[in-house]
mmCIF file with all atom_site columns, C-alpha atoms in Angstrom:
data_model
loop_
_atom_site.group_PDB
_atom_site.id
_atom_site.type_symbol
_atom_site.label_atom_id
_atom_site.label_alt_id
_atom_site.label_comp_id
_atom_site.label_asym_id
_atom_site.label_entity_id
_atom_site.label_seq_id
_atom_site.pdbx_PDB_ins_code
_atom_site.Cartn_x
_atom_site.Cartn_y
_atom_site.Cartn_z
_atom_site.occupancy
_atom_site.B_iso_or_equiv
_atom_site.pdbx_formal_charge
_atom_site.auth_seq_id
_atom_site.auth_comp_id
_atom_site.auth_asym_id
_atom_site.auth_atom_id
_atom_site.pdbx_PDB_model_num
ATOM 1   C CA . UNK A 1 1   ? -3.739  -11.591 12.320  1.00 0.00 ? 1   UNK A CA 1
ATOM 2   C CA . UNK A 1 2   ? -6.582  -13.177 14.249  1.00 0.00 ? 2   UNK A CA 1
ATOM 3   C CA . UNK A 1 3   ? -9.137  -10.883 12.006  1.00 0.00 ? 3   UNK A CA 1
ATOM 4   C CA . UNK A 1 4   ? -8.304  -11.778 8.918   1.00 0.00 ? 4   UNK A CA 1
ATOM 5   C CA . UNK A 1 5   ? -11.029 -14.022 8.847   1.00 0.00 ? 5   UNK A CA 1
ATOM 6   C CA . UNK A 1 6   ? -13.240 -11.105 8.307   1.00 0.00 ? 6   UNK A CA 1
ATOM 7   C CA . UNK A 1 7   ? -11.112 -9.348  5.362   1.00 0.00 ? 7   UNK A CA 1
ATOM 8   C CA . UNK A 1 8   ? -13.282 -10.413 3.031   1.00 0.00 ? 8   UNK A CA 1
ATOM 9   C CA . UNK A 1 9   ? -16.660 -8.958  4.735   1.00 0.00 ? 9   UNK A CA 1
ATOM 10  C CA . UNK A 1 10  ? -14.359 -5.520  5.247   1.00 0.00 ? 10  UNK A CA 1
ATOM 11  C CA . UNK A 1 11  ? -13.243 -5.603  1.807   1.00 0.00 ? 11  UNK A CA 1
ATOM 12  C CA . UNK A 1 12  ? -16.820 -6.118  -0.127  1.00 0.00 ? 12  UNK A CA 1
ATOM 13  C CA . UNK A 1 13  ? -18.070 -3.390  -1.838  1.00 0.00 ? 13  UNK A CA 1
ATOM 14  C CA . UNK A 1 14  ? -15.269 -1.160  -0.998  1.00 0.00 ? 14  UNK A CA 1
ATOM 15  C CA . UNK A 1 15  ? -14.236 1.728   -2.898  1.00 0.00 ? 15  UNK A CA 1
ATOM 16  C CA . UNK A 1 16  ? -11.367 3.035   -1.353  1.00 0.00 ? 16  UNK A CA 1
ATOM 17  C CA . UNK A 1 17  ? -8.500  1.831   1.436   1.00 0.00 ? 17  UNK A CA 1
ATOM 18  C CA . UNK A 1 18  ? -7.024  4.412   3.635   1.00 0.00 ? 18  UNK A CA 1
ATOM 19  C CA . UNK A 1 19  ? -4.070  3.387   5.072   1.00 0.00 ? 19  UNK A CA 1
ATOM 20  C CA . UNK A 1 20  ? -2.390  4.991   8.387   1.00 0.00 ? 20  UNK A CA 1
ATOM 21  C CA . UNK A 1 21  ? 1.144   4.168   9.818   1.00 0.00 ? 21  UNK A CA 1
ATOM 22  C CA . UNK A 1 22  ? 3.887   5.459   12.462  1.00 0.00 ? 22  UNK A CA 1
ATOM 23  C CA . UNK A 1 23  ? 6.772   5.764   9.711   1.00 0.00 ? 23  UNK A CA 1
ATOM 24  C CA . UNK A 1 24  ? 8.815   5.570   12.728  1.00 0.00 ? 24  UNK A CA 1
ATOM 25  C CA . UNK A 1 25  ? 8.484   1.853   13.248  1.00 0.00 ? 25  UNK A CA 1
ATOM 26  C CA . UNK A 1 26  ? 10.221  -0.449  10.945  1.00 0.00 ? 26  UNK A CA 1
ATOM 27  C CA . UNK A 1 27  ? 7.919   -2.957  10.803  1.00 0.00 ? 27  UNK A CA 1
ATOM 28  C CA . UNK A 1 28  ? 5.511   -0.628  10.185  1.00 0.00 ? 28  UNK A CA 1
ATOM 29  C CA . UNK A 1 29  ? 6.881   -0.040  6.531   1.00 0.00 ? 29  UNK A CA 1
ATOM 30  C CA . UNK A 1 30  ? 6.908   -3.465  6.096   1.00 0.00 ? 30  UNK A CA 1
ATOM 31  C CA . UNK A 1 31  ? 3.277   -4.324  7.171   1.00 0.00 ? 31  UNK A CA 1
ATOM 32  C CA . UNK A 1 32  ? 2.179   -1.520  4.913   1.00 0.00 ? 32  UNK A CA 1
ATOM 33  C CA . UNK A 1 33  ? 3.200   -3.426  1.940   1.00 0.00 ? 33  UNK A CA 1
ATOM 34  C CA . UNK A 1 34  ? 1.229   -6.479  2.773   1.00 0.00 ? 34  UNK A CA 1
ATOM 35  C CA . UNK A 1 35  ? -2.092  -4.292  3.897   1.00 0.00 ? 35  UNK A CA 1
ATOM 36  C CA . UNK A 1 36  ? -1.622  -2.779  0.147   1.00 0.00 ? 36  UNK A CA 1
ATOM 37  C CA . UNK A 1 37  ? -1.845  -6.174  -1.200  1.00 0.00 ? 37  UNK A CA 1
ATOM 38  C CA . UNK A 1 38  ? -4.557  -7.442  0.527   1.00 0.00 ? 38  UNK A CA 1
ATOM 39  C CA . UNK A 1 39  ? -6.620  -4.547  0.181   1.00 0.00 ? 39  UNK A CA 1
ATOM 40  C CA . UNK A 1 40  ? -6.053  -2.995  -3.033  1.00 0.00 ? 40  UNK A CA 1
ATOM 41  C CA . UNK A 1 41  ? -4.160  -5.168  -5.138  1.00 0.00 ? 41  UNK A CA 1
ATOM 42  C CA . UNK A 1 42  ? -6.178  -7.982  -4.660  1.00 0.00 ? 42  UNK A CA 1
ATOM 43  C CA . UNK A 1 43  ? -9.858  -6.437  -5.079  1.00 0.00 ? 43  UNK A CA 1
ATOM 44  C CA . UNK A 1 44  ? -8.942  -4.903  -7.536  1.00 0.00 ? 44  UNK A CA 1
ATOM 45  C CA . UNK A 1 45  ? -8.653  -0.790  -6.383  1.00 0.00 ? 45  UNK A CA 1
ATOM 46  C CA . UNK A 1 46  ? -6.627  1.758   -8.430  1.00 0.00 ? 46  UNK A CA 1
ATOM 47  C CA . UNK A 1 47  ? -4.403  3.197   -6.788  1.00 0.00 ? 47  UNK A CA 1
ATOM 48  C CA . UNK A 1 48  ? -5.918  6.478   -7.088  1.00 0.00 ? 48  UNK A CA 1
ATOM 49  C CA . UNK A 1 49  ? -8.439  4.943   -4.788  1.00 0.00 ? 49  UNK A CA 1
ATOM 50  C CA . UNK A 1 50  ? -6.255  4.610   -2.301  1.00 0.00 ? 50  UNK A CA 1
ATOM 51  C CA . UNK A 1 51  ? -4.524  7.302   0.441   1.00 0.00 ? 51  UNK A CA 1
ATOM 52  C CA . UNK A 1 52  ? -1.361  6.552   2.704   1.00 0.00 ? 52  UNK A CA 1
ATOM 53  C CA . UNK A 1 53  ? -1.007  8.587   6.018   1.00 0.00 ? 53  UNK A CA 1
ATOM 54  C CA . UNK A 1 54  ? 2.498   8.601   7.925   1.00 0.00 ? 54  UNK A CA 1
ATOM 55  C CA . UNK A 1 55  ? 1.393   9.645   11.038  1.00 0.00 ? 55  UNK A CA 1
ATOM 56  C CA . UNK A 1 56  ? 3.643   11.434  13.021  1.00 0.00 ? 56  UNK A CA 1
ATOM 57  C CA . UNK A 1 57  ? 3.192   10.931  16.863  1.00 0.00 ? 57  UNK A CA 1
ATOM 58  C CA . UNK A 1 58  ? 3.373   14.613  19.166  1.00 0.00 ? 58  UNK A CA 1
ATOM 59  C CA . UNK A 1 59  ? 7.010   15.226  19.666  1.00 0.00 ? 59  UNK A CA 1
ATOM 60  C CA . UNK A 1 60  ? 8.288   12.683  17.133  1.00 0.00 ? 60  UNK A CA 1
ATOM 61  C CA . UNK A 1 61  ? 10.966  13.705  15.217  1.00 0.00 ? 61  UNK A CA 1
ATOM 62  C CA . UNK A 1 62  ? 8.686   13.545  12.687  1.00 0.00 ? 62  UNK A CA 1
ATOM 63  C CA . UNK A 1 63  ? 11.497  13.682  9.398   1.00 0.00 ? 63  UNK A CA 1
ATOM 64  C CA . UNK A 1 64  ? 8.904   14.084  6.635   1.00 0.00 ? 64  UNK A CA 1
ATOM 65  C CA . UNK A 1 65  ? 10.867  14.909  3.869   1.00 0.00 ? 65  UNK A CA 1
ATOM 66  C CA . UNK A 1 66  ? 12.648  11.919  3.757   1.00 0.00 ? 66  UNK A CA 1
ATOM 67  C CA . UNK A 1 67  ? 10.428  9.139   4.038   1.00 0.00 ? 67  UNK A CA 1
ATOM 68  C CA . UNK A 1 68  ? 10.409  7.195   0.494   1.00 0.00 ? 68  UNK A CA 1
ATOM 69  C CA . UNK A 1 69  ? 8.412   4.078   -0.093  1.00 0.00 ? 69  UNK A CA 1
ATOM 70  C CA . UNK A 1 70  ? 9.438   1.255   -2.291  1.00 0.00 ? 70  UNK A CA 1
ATOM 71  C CA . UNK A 1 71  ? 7.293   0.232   -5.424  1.00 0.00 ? 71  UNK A CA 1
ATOM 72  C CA . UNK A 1 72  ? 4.323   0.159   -5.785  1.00 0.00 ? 72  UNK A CA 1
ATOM 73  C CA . UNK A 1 73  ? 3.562   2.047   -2.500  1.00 0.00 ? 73  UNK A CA 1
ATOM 74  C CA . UNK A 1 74  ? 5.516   5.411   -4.471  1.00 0.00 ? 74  UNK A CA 1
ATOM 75  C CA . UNK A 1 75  ? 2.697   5.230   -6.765  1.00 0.00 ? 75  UNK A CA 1
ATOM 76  C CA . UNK A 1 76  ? 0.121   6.222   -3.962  1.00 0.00 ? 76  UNK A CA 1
ATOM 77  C CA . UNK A 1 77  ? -0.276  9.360   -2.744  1.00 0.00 ? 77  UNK A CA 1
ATOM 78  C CA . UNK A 1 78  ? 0.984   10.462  0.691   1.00 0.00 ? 78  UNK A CA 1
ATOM 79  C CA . UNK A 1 79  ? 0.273   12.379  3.021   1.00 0.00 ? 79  UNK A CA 1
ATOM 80  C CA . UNK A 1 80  ? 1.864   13.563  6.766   1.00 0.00 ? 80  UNK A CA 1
ATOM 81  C CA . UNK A 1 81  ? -0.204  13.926  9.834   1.00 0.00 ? 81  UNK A CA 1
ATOM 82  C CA . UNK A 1 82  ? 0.987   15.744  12.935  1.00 0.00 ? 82  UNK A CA 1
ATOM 83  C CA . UNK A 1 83  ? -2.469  16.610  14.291  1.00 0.00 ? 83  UNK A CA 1
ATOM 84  C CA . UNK A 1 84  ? 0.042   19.216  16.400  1.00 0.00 ? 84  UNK A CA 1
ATOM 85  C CA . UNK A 1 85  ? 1.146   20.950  13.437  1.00 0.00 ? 85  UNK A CA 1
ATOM 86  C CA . UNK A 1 86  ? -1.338  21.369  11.126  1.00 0.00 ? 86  UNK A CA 1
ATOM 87  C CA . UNK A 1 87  ? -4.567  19.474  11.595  1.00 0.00 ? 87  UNK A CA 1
ATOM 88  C CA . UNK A 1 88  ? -5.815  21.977  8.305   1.00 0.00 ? 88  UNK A CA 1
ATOM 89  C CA . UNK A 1 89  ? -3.824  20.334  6.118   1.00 0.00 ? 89  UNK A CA 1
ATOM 90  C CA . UNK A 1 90  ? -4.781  17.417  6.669   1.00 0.00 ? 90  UNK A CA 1
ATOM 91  C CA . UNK A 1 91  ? -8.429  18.053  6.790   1.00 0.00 ? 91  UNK A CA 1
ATOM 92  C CA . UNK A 1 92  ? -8.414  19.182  3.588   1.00 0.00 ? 92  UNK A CA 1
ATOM 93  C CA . UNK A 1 93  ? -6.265  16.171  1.933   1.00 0.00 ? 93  UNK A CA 1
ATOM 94  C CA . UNK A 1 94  ? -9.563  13.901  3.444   1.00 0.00 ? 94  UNK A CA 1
ATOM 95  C CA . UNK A 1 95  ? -11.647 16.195  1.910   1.00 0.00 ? 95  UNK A CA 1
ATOM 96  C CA . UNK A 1 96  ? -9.373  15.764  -1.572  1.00 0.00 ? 96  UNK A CA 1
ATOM 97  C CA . UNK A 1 97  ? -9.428  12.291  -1.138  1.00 0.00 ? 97  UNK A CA 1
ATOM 98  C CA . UNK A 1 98  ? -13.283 11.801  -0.273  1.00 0.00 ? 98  UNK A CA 1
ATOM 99  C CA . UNK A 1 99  ? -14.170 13.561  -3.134  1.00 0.00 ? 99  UNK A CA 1
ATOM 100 C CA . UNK A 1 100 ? -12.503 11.864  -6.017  1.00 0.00 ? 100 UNK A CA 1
ATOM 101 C CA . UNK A 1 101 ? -13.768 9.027   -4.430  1.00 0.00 ? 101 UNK A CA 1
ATOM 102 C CA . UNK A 1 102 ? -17.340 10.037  -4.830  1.00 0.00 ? 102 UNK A CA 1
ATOM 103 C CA . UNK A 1 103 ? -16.464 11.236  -8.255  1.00 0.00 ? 103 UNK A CA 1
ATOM 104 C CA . UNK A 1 104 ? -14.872 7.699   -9.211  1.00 0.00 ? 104 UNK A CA 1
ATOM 105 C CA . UNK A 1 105 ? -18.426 6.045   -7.798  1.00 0.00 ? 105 UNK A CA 1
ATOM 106 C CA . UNK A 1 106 ? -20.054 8.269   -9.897  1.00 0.00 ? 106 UNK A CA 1
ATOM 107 C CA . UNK A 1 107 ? -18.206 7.966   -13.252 1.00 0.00 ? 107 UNK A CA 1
ATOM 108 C CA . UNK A 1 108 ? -18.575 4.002   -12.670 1.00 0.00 ? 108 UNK A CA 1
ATOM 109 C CA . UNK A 1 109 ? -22.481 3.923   -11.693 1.00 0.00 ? 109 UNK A CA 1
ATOM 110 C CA . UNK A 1 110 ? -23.013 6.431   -15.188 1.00 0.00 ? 110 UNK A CA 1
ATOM 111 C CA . UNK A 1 111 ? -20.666 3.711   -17.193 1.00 0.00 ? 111 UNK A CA 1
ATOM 112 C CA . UNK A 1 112 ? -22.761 0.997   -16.107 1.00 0.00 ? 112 UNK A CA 1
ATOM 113 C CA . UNK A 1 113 ? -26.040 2.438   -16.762 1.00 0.00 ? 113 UNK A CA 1
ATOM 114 C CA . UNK A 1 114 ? -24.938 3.474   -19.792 1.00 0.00 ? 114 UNK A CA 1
ATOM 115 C CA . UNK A 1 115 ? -23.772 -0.203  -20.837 1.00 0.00 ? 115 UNK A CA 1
ATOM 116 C CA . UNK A 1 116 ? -27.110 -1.238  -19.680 1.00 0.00 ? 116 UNK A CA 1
ATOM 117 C CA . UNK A 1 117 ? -29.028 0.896   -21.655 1.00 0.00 ? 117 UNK A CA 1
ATOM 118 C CA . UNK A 1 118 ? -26.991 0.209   -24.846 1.00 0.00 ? 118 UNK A CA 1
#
């Protein structure tokens, strides 16, 4: 893509990748892969660092119980928007996410103080 010039200034510093897609489009699925690469794999992010939303366009069929990712995208965790449904739930997955994010940040800044100090 013509942006991917800039990657590198999007990816600095970073300490977590959300990733949203239309599960409904193919190529989709495909370009997921290659955003998990560039992103996580190659910064290097855990994978608890990073969150996968299939979201589900009003009146899309919207088949959310059988959507299954190849490895390594099973290994992240999931979740289904349908901002028609239940906009709750997913508030509250963000809210999951943000804060074991926070908590990760913390845990590393106390590890590195710590190895300073020692």
């Amino acid at each position: 893509s013509r942006f991917e010039t800039c990657w590198p200034a999007l990816m600095k510093d970073s300490h977590g990748v959300i990733i949203i897609f239309n599960p409904e489009l193919p190529s989709h699925l495909k370009e997921i892969e290659m955003w998990y690469s560039c992103f996580v794999q190659q910064q290097p992010l855990l994978d608890s660092q990073c969150l996968l939303v299939a979201h589900h366009k009003p009146g899309s069929a919207g088949d959310t119980e059988n959507l299954s990712l190849a490895y390594p995208l099973n290994k992240i965790k999931l979740i289904h928007s349908n901002l028609e449904d239940d906009p709750e739930d997913v508030r509250m997955e963000f809210m999951k996410y943000f804060k074991s994010i926070i908590t990760f940040i913390d845990e590393s800044r106390e590890r590195e103080e710590m190895s300073i100090i020692s």
